[in-house]
């Protein structure tokens, strides 16, 4: 191979789509390392603290797509204190210095400031796509900078970010010369947008395929927009609260969108809007009604029963078991289902239980991805589900009451989850809940050979539980545990394992400062971060070796050493 | 042990309190982090939390003298509020983005309504009761303390509590008064000083039936 010209080697590498494969070939020899790094177009950084940004951009100067993830997953549920870290600044700074060709930036759970967005907007002449998911720290002023300066912008995708609203000006910052938009998602923007500016922007974006509006956009504005977007494939509506006349206009506009396959939004949707959506239903492959507590079981089922090609459905649990039965009999192609808990005040309404899940599993054999919040579960149901749907890749079950046993037998749910891991040989992600003993971990360790991410809450009896997982799950990358009785014994039982994983999170468990210190000493390539929210963080330094319990522990492998942006309450051992 | 057990039973029915001593103690030790990642909100919540912690040491609020439907709640609060006060943080695991999504009508309205009601001096919140066909509204500013509020709620909802005319002896252990605070979390009424409660309370919910059963079980001990 060394006799091939480098261009040929580079061409061969271009057929390797997976990051892991490209990483592997770069280890073969110095020549291949050089060829690979200079031709690498996309880099994925799963943990922003695993590598220094400067190091990364120096190695891959020609990168075009950069993806960086920041805070641990449990930050979504407020378990990570604010100001913990995950700053986008250093990444954008480093890229601005070394990667002039950057075209796409994707960030998840990071703190992005307006000044970072301003630098981004001015630094990369070919910048095309910005995707921010669950980020915070910026305002609509930062978006204004992006709109103003990114002349080739194709994609601005803002998913579930916490954005400070400084008014509607930002949308008007897209210059008249900007006609390249393909995807625009501002559903998470809290404030109003100027309807006229929005309509004009859409009118000059002939390539628009995906448009997700925010709550402030009225039905009327939506109707006017849709007339301009006959090729739209994915639509997130604004609010759907208007009077019936507006819906007639909307209906005729929707009829023109023959390519529409995915719907979301439905903010505050009043039931009168439902029949106007019917003409679309037959073609829909994706439907997200999970922000719409205003539609009840009967409205939902009227809509969903017509969505015979549906592959992805997100709903609230007010759909009830009965509604899920309708889904099961109508949506035979269903691959992904998410059932979120409603507002807790919907008093007396039906909820979802194991029955709904069993119905779905028997009606939808292609189901591979599940997120299911429910009030109760049984082993029998889970065993049935496992038999019906052996193709699960993601199985996340959240029984709302912690440690709740089998609703009929009062036994732990070990058997049920055991059946899931046993039958679903391709399972990559699992979240367990309810009453669980060490037995379930035995099964997870024994059968979860493809498992990459495991989330544990209020489960297990002893350290053996965690040990089964650490020793058995060969492909485990992320392990997150809360409020389970695992101690230093489990933490230190297989320290070499942490080098093969991205990260470990433990909160509300029984690990102590001493145990963490031992881990840090044995494994210098890990950052061992402990967070105790008490103000006595300085006390810990005095009481060196104090066996006090550690509230929150985050361990991750890194080549970057201890980070220098940690706040006071984070101690890195 | 009885107290802890009733504590456990009571917590079982709460939205997410774990059932072990250990985790209860752990949960109680954890101050409640804010639901938004911003620093500003954090300070407010810590202040509320510290105030609540102080209250644990203070004398219990005066128990209702009359045999009201909600009498047991006062006793329930005073006996276990200090050990089982903390709501489980981050449970159920729903993104805070998803939880704190008030309707824009409500979002604009608080700005408008706040100015309107602030001017008028009233603080109306919705009150729902499980199984009742419609909701009511109460003006929180009308009441000087928890006792008065409870009496008013009782008067409003007695007609719905399982057919009061037929079965006058409604089981008090079947009710729990909860409220939704600014962060969207479901809280038991009575933990914090009344004026703090007023400023945080966005709506009230009276839970009955199986969800509330354990909360009254303290009475049986």
PDB file of C-alpha atoms in Angstrom, chain A residues 71 75-79 81-83 108-109 133-134 136-138 160-164 187-188 190 192 215 239 267-268 288 290-291 314 316 340-341 343-345 347-348 373 398-403 433 457-458 482-483 485 508 510 533-535 549 551-552 569, chain B residues 12-20 22-23 26-27 29-40 42 46 50 88-99 101-105 107-108 128-131 178-181 184-187 203-205 211:
ATOM      1  CA  UNK A  71     -22.881  18.035  29.438  1.00  0.00           C
ATOM      2  CA  UNK A  75     -28.126  17.376  32.793  1.00  0.00           C
ATOM      3  CA  UNK A  76     -31.427  17.176  30.921  1.00  0.00           C
ATOM      4  CA  UNK A  77     -33.095  16.409  34.235  1.00  0.00           C
ATOM      5  CA  UNK A  78     -31.398  19.096  36.293  1.00  0.00           C
ATOM      6  CA  UNK A  79     -29.003  16.672  37.941  1.00  0.00           C
ATOM      7  CA  UNK A  81     -25.640  21.926  38.563  1.00  0.00           C
ATOM      8  CA  UNK A  82     -25.663  25.064  36.427  1.00  0.00           C
ATOM      9  CA  UNK A  83     -22.316  26.501  35.376  1.00  0.00           C
ATOM     10  CA  UNK A 108     -25.550  19.254  22.000  1.00  0.00           C
ATOM     11  CA  UNK A 109     -25.891  20.215  25.664  1.00  0.00           C
ATOM     12  CA  UNK A 133     -29.647  20.827  20.559  1.00  0.00           C
ATOM     13  CA  UNK A 134     -30.440  21.423  24.238  1.00  0.00           C
ATOM     14  CA  UNK A 136     -28.189  27.464  26.403  1.00  0.00           C
ATOM     15  CA  UNK A 137     -26.375  30.717  27.011  1.00  0.00           C
ATOM     16  CA  UNK A 138     -27.278  32.590  23.858  1.00  0.00           C
ATOM     17  CA  UNK A 160     -35.099  22.515  22.486  1.00  0.00           C
ATOM     18  CA  UNK A 161     -32.589  25.205  23.395  1.00  0.00           C
ATOM     19  CA  UNK A 162     -33.016  27.724  26.151  1.00  0.00           C
ATOM     20  CA  UNK A 163     -32.720  30.975  24.200  1.00  0.00           C
ATOM     21  CA  UNK A 164     -33.002  34.436  25.674  1.00  0.00           C
ATOM     22  CA  UNK A 187     -39.602  26.210  17.424  1.00  0.00           C
ATOM     23  CA  UNK A 188     -37.798  26.826  20.690  1.00  0.00           C
ATOM     24  CA  UNK A 190     -40.029  31.915  22.951  1.00  0.00           C
ATOM     25  CA  UNK A 192     -42.738  36.656  18.614  1.00  0.00           C
ATOM     26  CA  UNK A 215     -45.685  29.186  19.044  1.00  0.00           C
ATOM     27  CA  UNK A 239     -50.135  27.698  17.330  1.00  0.00           C
ATOM     28  CA  UNK A 267     -48.966  24.266  19.974  1.00  0.00           C
ATOM     29  CA  UNK A 268     -52.190  24.713  21.929  1.00  0.00           C
ATOM     30  CA  UNK A 288     -45.049  14.755  16.970  1.00  0.00           C
ATOM     31  CA  UNK A 290     -46.054  15.570  22.399  1.00  0.00           C
ATOM     32  CA  UNK A 291     -46.435  19.268  23.107  1.00  0.00           C
ATOM     33  CA  UNK A 314     -44.407  11.092  19.711  1.00  0.00           C
ATOM     34  CA  UNK A 316     -48.517  12.419  25.467  1.00  0.00           C
ATOM     35  CA  UNK A 340     -44.443  11.332  27.408  1.00  0.00           C
ATOM     36  CA  UNK A 341     -46.190  12.011  30.717  1.00  0.00           C
ATOM     37  CA  UNK A 343     -49.207  17.602  32.778  1.00  0.00           C
ATOM     38  CA  UNK A 344     -49.920  16.012  36.117  1.00  0.00           C
ATOM     39  CA  UNK A 345     -53.095  17.951  36.559  1.00  0.00           C
ATOM     40  CA  UNK A 347     -56.989  14.694  36.800  1.00  0.00           C
ATOM     41  CA  UNK A 348     -58.828  11.460  36.398  1.00  0.00           C
ATOM     42  CA  UNK A 373     -43.552   6.771  30.505  1.00  0.00           C
ATOM     43  CA  UNK A 398     -39.914   4.880  32.801  1.00  0.00           C
ATOM     44  CA  UNK A 399     -42.405   3.829  35.417  1.00  0.00           C
ATOM     45  CA  UNK A 400     -43.342   7.091  37.044  1.00  0.00           C
ATOM     46  CA  UNK A 401     -43.187   5.883  40.616  1.00  0.00           C
ATOM     47  CA  UNK A 402     -39.656   4.840  41.581  1.00  0.00           C
ATOM     48  CA  UNK A 403     -39.251   1.240  42.732  1.00  0.00           C
ATOM     49  CA  UNK A 433     -37.137   1.532  36.127  1.00  0.00           C
ATOM     50  CA  UNK A 457     -32.401   4.712  38.604  1.00  0.00           C
ATOM     51  CA  UNK A 458     -33.399   3.462  42.070  1.00  0.00           C
ATOM     52  CA  UNK A 482     -28.781   7.538  40.120  1.00  0.00           C
ATOM     53  CA  UNK A 483     -29.945   6.671  43.619  1.00  0.00           C
ATOM     54  CA  UNK A 485     -26.867   1.267  46.344  1.00  0.00           C
ATOM     55  CA  UNK A 508     -27.142   9.577  44.964  1.00  0.00           C
ATOM     56  CA  UNK A 510     -22.750   5.255  48.023  1.00  0.00           C
ATOM     57  CA  UNK A 533     -23.668  21.007  46.326  1.00  0.00           C
ATOM     58  CA  UNK A 534     -22.899  21.794  49.920  1.00  0.00           C
ATOM     59  CA  UNK A 535     -20.824  24.889  50.479  1.00  0.00           C
ATOM     60  CA  UNK A 549     -20.269  10.256  50.615  1.00  0.00           C
ATOM     61  CA  UNK A 551     -23.171  13.331  45.895  1.00  0.00           C
ATOM     62  CA  UNK A 552     -22.390  13.341  42.204  1.00  0.00           C
ATOM     63  CA  UNK A 569     -18.296  23.085  43.240  1.00  0.00           C
TER      64      UNK A 569
ATOM     65  CA  UNK B  12     -44.480   6.196  47.811  1.00  0.00           C
ATOM     66  CA  UNK B  13     -47.412   8.095  46.500  1.00  0.00           C
ATOM     67  CA  UNK B  14     -45.612  11.311  45.878  1.00  0.00           C
ATOM     68  CA  UNK B  15     -44.391  11.910  42.417  1.00  0.00           C
ATOM     69  CA  UNK B  16     -41.104  10.234  42.779  1.00  0.00           C
ATOM     70  CA  UNK B  17     -39.983   9.999  46.381  1.00  0.00           C
ATOM     71  CA  UNK B  18     -37.972   6.801  46.820  1.00  0.00           C
ATOM     72  CA  UNK B  19     -38.921   4.323  49.479  1.00  0.00           C
ATOM     73  CA  UNK B  20     -35.670   3.760  51.321  1.00  0.00           C
ATOM     74  CA  UNK B  22     -31.077   6.026  52.754  1.00  0.00           C
ATOM     75  CA  UNK B  23     -32.318   7.701  49.670  1.00  0.00           C
ATOM     76  CA  UNK B  26     -30.008  11.614  50.725  1.00  0.00           C
ATOM     77  CA  UNK B  27     -32.850  13.339  48.990  1.00  0.00           C
ATOM     78  CA  UNK B  29     -29.807  16.378  52.187  1.00  0.00           C
ATOM     79  CA  UNK B  30     -29.776  17.580  48.616  1.00  0.00           C
ATOM     80  CA  UNK B  31     -30.928  21.114  48.170  1.00  0.00           C
ATOM     81  CA  UNK B  32     -33.247  21.374  45.236  1.00  0.00           C
ATOM     82  CA  UNK B  33     -31.334  22.590  42.194  1.00  0.00           C
ATOM     83  CA  UNK B  34     -33.101  25.087  39.948  1.00  0.00           C
ATOM     84  CA  UNK B  35     -34.970  23.855  36.949  1.00  0.00           C
ATOM     85  CA  UNK B  36     -33.320  26.280  34.546  1.00  0.00           C
ATOM     86  CA  UNK B  37     -29.608  26.206  33.987  1.00  0.00           C
ATOM     87  CA  UNK B  38     -29.194  29.899  34.549  1.00  0.00           C
ATOM     88  CA  UNK B  39     -27.515  31.284  37.602  1.00  0.00           C
ATOM     89  CA  UNK B  40     -30.175  33.868  38.266  1.00  0.00           C
ATOM     90  CA  UNK B  42     -30.547  29.328  41.166  1.00  0.00           C
ATOM     91  CA  UNK B  46     -31.513  28.370  47.190  1.00  0.00           C
ATOM     92  CA  UNK B  50     -32.725  27.703  53.021  1.00  0.00           C
ATOM     93  CA  UNK B  88     -37.049  13.851  44.127  1.00  0.00           C
ATOM     94  CA  UNK B  89     -34.931  15.961  41.843  1.00  0.00           C
ATOM     95  CA  UNK B  90     -34.967  15.186  38.186  1.00  0.00           C
ATOM     96  CA  UNK B  91     -37.708  12.585  38.380  1.00  0.00           C
ATOM     97  CA  UNK B  92     -39.455  11.600  36.232  1.00  0.00           C
ATOM     98  CA  UNK B  93     -36.668  12.039  33.705  1.00  0.00           C
ATOM     99  CA  UNK B  94     -38.352  14.565  31.468  1.00  0.00           C
ATOM    100  CA  UNK B  95     -36.360  17.404  29.963  1.00  0.00           C
ATOM    101  CA  UNK B  96     -36.999  20.671  31.745  1.00  0.00           C
ATOM    102  CA  UNK B  97     -37.604  22.186  28.321  1.00  0.00           C
ATOM    103  CA  UNK B  98     -40.577  19.888  27.969  1.00  0.00           C
ATOM    104  CA  UNK B  99     -41.886  20.518  31.460  1.00  0.00           C
ATOM    105  CA  UNK B 101     -43.827  24.989  28.460  1.00  0.00           C
ATOM    106  CA  UNK B 102     -46.637  27.249  29.534  1.00  0.00           C
ATOM    107  CA  UNK B 103     -49.177  28.228  26.874  1.00  0.00           C
ATOM    108  CA  UNK B 104     -48.289  31.466  25.131  1.00  0.00           C
ATOM    109  CA  UNK B 105     -51.669  32.743  26.207  1.00  0.00           C
ATOM    110  CA  UNK B 107     -47.029  33.267  29.004  1.00  0.00           C
ATOM    111  CA  UNK B 108     -48.159  36.610  27.698  1.00  0.00           C
ATOM    112  CA  UNK B 128     -58.625  21.445  40.445  1.00  0.00           C
ATOM    113  CA  UNK B 129     -59.841  18.433  42.295  1.00  0.00           C
ATOM    114  CA  UNK B 130     -59.544  14.920  40.996  1.00  0.00           C
ATOM    115  CA  UNK B 131     -62.882  13.765  39.703  1.00  0.00           C
ATOM    116  CA  UNK B 178     -50.733  20.047  46.263  1.00  0.00           C
ATOM    117  CA  UNK B 179     -49.644  22.944  44.100  1.00  0.00           C
ATOM    118  CA  UNK B 180     -47.627  23.585  40.994  1.00  0.00           C
ATOM    119  CA  UNK B 181     -44.782  25.998  41.570  1.00  0.00           C
ATOM    120  CA  UNK B 184     -43.621  23.353  37.119  1.00  0.00           C
ATOM    121  CA  UNK B 185     -42.987  20.940  39.962  1.00  0.00           C
ATOM    122  CA  UNK B 186     -45.753  19.337  42.005  1.00  0.00           C
ATOM    123  CA  UNK B 187     -45.340  20.286  45.677  1.00  0.00           C
ATOM    124  CA  UNK B 203     -52.144  26.474  40.652  1.00  0.00           C
ATOM    125  CA  UNK B 204     -53.593  24.099  43.201  1.00  0.00           C
ATOM    126  CA  UNK B 205     -54.629  20.521  42.906  1.00  0.00           C
ATOM    127  CA  UNK B 211     -52.941   8.754  44.838  1.00  0.00           C
TER     128      UNK B 211
END
